[in-house]
Short mmCIF file of C-alpha atoms and ligand atoms in Angstrom, two decimals:
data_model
loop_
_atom_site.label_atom_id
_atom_site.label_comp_id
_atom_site.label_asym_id
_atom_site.label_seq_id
_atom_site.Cartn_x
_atom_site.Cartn_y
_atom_site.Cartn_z
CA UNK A 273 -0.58 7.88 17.59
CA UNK A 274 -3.79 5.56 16.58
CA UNK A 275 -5.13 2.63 17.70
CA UNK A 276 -5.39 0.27 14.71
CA UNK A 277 -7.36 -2.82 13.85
CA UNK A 278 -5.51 -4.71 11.24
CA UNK A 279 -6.78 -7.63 9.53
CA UNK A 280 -4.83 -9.93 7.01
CA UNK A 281 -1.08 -9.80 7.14
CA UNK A 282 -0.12 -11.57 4.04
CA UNK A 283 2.69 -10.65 1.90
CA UNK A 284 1.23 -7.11 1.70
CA UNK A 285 -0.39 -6.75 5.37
CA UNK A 286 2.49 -7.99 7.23
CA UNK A 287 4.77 -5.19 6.30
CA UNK A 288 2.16 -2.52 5.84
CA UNK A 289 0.89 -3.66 9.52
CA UNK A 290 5.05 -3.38 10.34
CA UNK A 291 5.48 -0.06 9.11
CA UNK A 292 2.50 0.88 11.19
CA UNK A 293 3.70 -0.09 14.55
CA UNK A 294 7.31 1.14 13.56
CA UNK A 295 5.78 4.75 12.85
CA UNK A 296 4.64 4.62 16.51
CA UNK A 297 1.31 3.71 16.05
CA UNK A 298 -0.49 0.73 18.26
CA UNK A 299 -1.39 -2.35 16.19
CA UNK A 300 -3.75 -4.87 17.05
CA UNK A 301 -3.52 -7.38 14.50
CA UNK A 302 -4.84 -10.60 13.34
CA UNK A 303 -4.37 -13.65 10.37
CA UNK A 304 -5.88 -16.95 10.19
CA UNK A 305 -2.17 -17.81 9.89
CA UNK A 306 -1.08 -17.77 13.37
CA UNK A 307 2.94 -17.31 11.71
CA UNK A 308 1.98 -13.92 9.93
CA UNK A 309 0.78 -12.90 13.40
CA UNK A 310 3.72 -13.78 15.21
CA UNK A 311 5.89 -12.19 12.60
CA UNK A 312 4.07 -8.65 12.93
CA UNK A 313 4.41 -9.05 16.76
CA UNK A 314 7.93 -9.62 16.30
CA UNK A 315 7.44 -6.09 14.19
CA UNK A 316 6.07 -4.79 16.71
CA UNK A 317 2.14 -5.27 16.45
CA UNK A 318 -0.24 -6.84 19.51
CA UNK A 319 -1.83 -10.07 18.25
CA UNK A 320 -5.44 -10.34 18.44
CA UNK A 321 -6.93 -13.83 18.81
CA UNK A 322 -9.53 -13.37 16.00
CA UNK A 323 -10.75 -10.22 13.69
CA UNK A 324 -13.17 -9.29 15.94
CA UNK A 325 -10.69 -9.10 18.93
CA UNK A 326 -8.73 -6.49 17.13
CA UNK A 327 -11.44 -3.94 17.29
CA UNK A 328 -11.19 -3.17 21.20
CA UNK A 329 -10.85 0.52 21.36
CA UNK A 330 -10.07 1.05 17.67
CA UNK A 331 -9.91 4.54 16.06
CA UNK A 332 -8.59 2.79 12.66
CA UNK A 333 -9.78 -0.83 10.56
CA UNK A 334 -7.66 -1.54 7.98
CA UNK A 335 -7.47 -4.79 6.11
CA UNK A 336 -5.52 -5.93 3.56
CA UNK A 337 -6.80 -9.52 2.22
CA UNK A 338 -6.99 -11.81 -0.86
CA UNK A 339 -10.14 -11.00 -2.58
CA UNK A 340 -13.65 -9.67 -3.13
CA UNK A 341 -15.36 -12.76 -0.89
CA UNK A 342 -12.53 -12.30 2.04
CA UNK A 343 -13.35 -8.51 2.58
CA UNK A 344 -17.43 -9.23 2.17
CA UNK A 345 -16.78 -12.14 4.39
CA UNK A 346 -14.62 -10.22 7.18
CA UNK A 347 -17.02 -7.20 7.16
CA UNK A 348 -20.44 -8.53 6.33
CA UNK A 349 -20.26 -12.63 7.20
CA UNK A 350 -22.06 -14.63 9.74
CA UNK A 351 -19.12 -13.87 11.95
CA UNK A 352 -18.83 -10.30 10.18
CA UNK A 353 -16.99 -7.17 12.39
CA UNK A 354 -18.89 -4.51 10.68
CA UNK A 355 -21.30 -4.32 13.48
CA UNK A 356 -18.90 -4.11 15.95
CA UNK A 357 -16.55 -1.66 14.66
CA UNK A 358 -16.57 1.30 17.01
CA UNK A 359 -18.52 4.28 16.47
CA UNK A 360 -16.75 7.18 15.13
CA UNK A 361 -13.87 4.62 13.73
CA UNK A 362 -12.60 4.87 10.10
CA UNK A 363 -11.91 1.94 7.99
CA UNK A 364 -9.90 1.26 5.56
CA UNK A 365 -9.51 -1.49 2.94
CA UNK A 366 -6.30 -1.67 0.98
CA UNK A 367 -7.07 -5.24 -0.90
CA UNK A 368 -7.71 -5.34 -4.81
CA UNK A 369 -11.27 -6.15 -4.73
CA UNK A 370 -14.70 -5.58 -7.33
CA UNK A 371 -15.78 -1.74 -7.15
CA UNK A 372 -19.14 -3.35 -6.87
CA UNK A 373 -18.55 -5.06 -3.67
CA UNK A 374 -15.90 -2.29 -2.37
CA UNK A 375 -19.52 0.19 -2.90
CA UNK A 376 -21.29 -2.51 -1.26
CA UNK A 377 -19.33 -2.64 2.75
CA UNK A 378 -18.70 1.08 2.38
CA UNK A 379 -22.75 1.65 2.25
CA UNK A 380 -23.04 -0.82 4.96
CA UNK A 381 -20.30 0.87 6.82
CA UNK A 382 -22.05 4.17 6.00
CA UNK A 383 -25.36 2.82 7.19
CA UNK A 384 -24.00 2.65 10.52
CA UNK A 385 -22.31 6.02 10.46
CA UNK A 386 -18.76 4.82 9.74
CA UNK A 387 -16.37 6.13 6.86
CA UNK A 388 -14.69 3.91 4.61
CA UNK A 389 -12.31 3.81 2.00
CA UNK A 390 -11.53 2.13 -0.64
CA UNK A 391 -7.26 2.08 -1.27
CA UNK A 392 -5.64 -0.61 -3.00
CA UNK A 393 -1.95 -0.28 -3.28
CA UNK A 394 0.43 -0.49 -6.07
CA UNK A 395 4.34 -1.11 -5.93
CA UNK A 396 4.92 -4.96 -4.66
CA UNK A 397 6.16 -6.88 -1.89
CA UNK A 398 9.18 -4.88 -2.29
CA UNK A 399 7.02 -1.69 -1.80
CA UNK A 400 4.89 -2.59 1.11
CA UNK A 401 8.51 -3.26 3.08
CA UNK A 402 9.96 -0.06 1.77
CA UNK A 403 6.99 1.93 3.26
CA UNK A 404 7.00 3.24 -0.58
CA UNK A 405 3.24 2.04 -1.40
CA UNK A 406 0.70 3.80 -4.15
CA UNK A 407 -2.37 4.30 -2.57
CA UNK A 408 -5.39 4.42 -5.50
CA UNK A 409 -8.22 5.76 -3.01
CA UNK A 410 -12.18 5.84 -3.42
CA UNK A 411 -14.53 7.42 -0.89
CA UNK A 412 -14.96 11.09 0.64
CA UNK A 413 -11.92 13.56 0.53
CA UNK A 414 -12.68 13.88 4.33
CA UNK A 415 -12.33 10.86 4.71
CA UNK A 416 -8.89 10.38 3.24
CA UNK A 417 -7.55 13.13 4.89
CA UNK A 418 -8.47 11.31 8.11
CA UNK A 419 -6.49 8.44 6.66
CA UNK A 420 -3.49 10.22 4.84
CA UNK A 421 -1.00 10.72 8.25
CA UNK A 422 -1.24 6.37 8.32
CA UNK A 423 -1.43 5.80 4.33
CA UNK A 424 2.26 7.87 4.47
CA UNK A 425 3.31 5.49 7.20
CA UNK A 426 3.16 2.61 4.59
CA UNK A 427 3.27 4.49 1.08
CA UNK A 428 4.88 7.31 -0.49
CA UNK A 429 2.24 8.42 -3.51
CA UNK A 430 -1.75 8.92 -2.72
CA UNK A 431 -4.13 9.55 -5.54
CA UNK A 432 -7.66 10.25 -4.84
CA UNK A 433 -9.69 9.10 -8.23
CA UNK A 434 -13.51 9.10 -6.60
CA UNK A 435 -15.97 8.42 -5.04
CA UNK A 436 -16.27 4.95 -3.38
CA UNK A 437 -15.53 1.98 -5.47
CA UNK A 438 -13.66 4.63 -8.18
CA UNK A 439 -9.94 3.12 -6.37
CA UNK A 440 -10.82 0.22 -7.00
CA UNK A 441 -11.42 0.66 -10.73
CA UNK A 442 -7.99 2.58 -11.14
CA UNK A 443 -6.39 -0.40 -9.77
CA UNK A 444 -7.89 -2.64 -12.16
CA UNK A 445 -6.87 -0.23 -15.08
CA UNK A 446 -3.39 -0.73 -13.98
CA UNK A 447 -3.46 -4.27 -13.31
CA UNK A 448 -4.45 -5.14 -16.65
CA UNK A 449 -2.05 -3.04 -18.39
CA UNK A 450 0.74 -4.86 -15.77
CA UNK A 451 -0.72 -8.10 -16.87
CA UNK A 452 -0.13 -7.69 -20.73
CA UNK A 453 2.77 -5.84 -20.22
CA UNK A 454 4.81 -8.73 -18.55
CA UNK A 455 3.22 -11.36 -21.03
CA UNK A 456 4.05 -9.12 -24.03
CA UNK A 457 7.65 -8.67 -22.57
CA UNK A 458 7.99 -12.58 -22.13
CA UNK A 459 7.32 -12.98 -25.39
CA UNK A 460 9.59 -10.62 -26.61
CA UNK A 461 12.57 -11.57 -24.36
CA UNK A 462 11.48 -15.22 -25.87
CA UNK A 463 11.68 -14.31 -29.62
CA UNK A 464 15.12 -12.40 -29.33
CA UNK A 465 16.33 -15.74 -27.21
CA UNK A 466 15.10 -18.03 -30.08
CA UNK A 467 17.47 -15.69 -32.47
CA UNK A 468 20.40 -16.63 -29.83
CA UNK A 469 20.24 -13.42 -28.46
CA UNK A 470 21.75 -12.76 -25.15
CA UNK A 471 18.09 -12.54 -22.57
CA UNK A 472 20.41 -10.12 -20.36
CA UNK A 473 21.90 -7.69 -22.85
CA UNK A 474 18.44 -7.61 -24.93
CA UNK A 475 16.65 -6.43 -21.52
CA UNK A 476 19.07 -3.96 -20.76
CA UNK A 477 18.82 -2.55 -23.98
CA UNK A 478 15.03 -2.66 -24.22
CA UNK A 479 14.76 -0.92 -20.96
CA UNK A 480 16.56 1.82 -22.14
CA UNK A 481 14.62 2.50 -24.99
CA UNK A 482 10.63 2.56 -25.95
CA UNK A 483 9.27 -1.09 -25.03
CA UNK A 484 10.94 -0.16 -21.37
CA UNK A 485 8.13 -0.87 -18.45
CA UNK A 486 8.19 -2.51 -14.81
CA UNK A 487 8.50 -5.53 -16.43
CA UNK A 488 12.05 -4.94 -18.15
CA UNK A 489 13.84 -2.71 -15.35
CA UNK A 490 12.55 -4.43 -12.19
CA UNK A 491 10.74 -7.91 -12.20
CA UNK A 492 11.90 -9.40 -15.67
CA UNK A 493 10.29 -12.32 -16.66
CA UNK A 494 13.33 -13.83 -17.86
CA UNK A 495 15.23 -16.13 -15.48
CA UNK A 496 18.81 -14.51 -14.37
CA UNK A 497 18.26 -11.18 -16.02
CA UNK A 498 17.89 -9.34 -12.65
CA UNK A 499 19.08 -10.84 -9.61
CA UNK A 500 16.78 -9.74 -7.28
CA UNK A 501 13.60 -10.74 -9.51
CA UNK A 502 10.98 -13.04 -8.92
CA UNK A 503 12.23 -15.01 -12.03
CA UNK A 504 15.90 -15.46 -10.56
CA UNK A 505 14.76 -17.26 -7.21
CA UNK A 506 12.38 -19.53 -8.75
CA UNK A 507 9.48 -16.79 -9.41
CA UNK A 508 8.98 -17.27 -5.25
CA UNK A 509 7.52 -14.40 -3.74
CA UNK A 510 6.12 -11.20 -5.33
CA UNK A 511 2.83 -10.90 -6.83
CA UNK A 512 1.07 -14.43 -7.39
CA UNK A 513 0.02 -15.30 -10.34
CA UNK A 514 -3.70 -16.55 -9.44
CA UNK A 515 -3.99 -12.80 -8.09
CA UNK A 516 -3.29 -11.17 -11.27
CA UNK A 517 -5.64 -14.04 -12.24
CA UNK A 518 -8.36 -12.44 -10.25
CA UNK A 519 -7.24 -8.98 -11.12
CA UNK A 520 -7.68 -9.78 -14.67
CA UNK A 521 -11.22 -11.31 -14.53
CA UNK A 522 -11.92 -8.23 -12.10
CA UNK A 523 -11.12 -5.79 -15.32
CA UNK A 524 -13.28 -8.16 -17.76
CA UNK A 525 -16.31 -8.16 -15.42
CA UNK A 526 -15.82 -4.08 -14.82
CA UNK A 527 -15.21 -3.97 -18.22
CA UNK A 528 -18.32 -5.90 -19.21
CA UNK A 529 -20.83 -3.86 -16.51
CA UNK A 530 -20.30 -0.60 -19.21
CA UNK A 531 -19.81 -2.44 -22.77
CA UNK A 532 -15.98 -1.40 -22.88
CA UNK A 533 -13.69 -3.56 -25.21
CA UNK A 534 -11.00 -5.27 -23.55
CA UNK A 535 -9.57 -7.28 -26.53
CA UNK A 536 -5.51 -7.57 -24.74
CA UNK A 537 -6.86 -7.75 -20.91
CA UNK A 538 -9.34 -10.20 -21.75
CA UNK A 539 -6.63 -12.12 -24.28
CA UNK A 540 -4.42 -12.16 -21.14
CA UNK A 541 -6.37 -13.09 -18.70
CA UNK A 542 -6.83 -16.15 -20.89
CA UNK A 543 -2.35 -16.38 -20.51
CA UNK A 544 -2.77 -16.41 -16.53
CA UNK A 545 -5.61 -19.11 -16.36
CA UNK A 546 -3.35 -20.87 -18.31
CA UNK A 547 -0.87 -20.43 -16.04
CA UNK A 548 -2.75 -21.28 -13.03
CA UNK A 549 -3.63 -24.51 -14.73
CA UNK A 550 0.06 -25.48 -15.50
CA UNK A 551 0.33 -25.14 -12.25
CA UNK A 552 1.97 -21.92 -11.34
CA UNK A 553 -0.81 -19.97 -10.02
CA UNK A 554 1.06 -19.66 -6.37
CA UNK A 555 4.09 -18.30 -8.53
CA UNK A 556 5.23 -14.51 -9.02
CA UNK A 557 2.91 -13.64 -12.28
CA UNK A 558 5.87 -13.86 -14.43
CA UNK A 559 6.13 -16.96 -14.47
CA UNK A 560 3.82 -16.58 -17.26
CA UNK A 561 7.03 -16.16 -19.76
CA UNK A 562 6.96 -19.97 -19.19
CA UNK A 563 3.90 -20.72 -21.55
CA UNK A 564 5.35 -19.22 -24.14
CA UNK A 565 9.59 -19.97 -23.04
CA UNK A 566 8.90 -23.53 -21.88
CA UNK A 567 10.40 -24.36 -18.57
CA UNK A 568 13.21 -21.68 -18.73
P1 NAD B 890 -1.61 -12.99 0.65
O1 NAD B 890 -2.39 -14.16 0.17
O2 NAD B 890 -0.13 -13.10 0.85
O3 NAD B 890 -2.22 -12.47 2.06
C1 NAD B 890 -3.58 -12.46 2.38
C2 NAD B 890 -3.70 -12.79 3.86
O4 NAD B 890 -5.06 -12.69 4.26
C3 NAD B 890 -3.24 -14.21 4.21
O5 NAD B 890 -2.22 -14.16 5.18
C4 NAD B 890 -4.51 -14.89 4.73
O6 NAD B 890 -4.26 -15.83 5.75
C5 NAD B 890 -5.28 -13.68 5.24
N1 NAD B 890 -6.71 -13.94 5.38
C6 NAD B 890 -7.57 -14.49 4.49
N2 NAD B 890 -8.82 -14.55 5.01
C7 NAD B 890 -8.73 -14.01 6.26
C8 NAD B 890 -9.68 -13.81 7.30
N3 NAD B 890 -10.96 -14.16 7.16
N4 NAD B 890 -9.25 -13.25 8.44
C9 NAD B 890 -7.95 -12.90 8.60
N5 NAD B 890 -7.00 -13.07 7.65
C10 NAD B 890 -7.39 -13.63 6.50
O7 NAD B 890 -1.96 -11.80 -0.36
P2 NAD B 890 -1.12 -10.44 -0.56
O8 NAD B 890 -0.08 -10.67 -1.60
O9 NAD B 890 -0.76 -9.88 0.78
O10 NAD B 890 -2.26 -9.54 -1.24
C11 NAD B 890 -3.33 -8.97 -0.50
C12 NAD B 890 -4.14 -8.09 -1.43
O11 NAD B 890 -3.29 -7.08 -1.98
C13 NAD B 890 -4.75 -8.85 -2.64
O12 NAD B 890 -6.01 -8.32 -2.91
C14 NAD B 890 -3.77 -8.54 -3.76
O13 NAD B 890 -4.39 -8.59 -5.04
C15 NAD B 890 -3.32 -7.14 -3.41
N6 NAD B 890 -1.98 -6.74 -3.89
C16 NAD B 890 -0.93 -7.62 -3.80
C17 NAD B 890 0.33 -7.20 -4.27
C18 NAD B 890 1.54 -8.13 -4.21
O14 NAD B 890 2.57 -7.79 -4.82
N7 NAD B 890 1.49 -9.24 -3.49
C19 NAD B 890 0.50 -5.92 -4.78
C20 NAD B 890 -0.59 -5.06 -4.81
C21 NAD B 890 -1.84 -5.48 -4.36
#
């Protein structure tokens, strides 16, 4: 059992925090949204009344918030909790953020002794309630294995891809390719449905054969295709579209610090500003099909 610290409980944090406290571990957690607290108490958690009230006595930080200036501000703010973070504690931070700034807390963390990790997640809302996470994970391998007995509370695949900041750059690689994938799939869908094809019997058929992906056998874009999709409730929940936004202009500006070519990701991230300014940035990222569907 470990005392944790956990900080954001979002769509992601809520039921990572959950899974934590259901494993048997002891939670103290805390949101700006006083509902996402009370629903991990419910879960099982203790609520903290800010983030530096759930350090008392922690072993563990984890965090799991919206972007790169949430995580600098939490650790490093005016009202930061990297200086009070326990000696000896390990900390964790699961959100998809800039390598640069995920290097920049863990040598701040470092300077005062403490470990940290950087280990986004991959595999959804769905995922992080399933306890069936992807954990992408920069830092030291000593490190990790200090953190692997919780990461298996909430996940079910760990990949270790180097050194600080390196998890976050694996994320982004997969991000992007998400991001075109579901556009590219939209479009498709859209072409066939333009022909009078059937949307439902052209997915199933695509995801049994070579342009399968995520995007075809579990969140299709395409309204009433799967049931239990984004698309088929509205595109409410999942994975907003103004954070694959973010993601996306985190894999241009990676992409940029080394002179790679991007010519898709950067193409796409162009599709989800788009989206954002039609107005579905607080949408699942599907919703994108709708720029090129119109209003499916
Ligand atoms: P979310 O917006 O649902 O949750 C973020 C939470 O952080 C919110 O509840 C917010 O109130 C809280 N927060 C913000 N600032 C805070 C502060 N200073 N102190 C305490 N709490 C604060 O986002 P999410 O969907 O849970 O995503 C979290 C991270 O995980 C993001 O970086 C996202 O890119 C990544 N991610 C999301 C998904 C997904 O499917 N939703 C999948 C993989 C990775």
């Amino acid at each position: 059992m470990s005392r944790i610290a956990f900080i954001g409980l979002g769509n992601m944090g809520g039921p990572m925090a959950a899974n934590l406290a259901k494993a048997g571990h002891a939670v103290r957690v805390f949101d700006l949204v006083p509902a996402a607290v009370q629903a991990a108490v419910d879960a099982g958690a203790t609520a903290a009344t800010s983030a530096l009230d759930t350090l008392t006595d922690a072993e563990v930080v984890i965090s799991m918030l919206p972007a790169s200036r949430h995580v600098e501000g939490v650790y490093l703010g005016e009202d930061g909790v990297l200086a009070d973070i326990p000696g000896g504690a390990l900390v964790i931070d699961c959100s998809t953020i800039a390598p640069a700034t995920a290097r920049k807390v863990s040598e701040a963390a470092a300077a005062r002794g403490l470990q940290m990790l950087d280990a986004p997640v991959s595999g959804g809302t769905a995922g992080a309630a399933a306890g069936t996470l992807t954990f992408i994970v920069g830092g030291e391998a000593d490190a990790l294995e200090r953190a692997r007995p919780l990461l298996q509370a909430m996940g079910k695949n760990i990949f270790h891809v180097g050194a600080s900041g390196a998890g976050q750059v694996a994320k982004l690689c997969n991000n992007m390719a998400l991001g075109v994938i579901m556009a590219v799939t939209g479009e498709s869908i859209a072409l066939g449905v333009a022909h009078g094809l059937d949307p439902k019997v052209l997915s199933q058929m695509m995801a049994v054969s070579t342009g399968r992906s995520w995007a075809t056998e579990v969140c299709n874009p395409w309204p009433g295709v799967l049931e239990n999709a984004p698309a088929s409730r509205g595109y409410s929940g999942g994975f907003g579209s103004d954070l694959m936004l973010k993601d996306m202009g985190l894999a241009v500006e990676a992409a940029m610090s080394v002179g790679a070519s991007i010519p898709l990701g950067e193409l796409a991230r162009n599709l989800y500003s788009m989206n954002h300014q039609a107005g579905r940035g607080k949408l699942d990222f599907s919703s994108v099909v709708q720029l090129i569907a119109n209003e499916k």
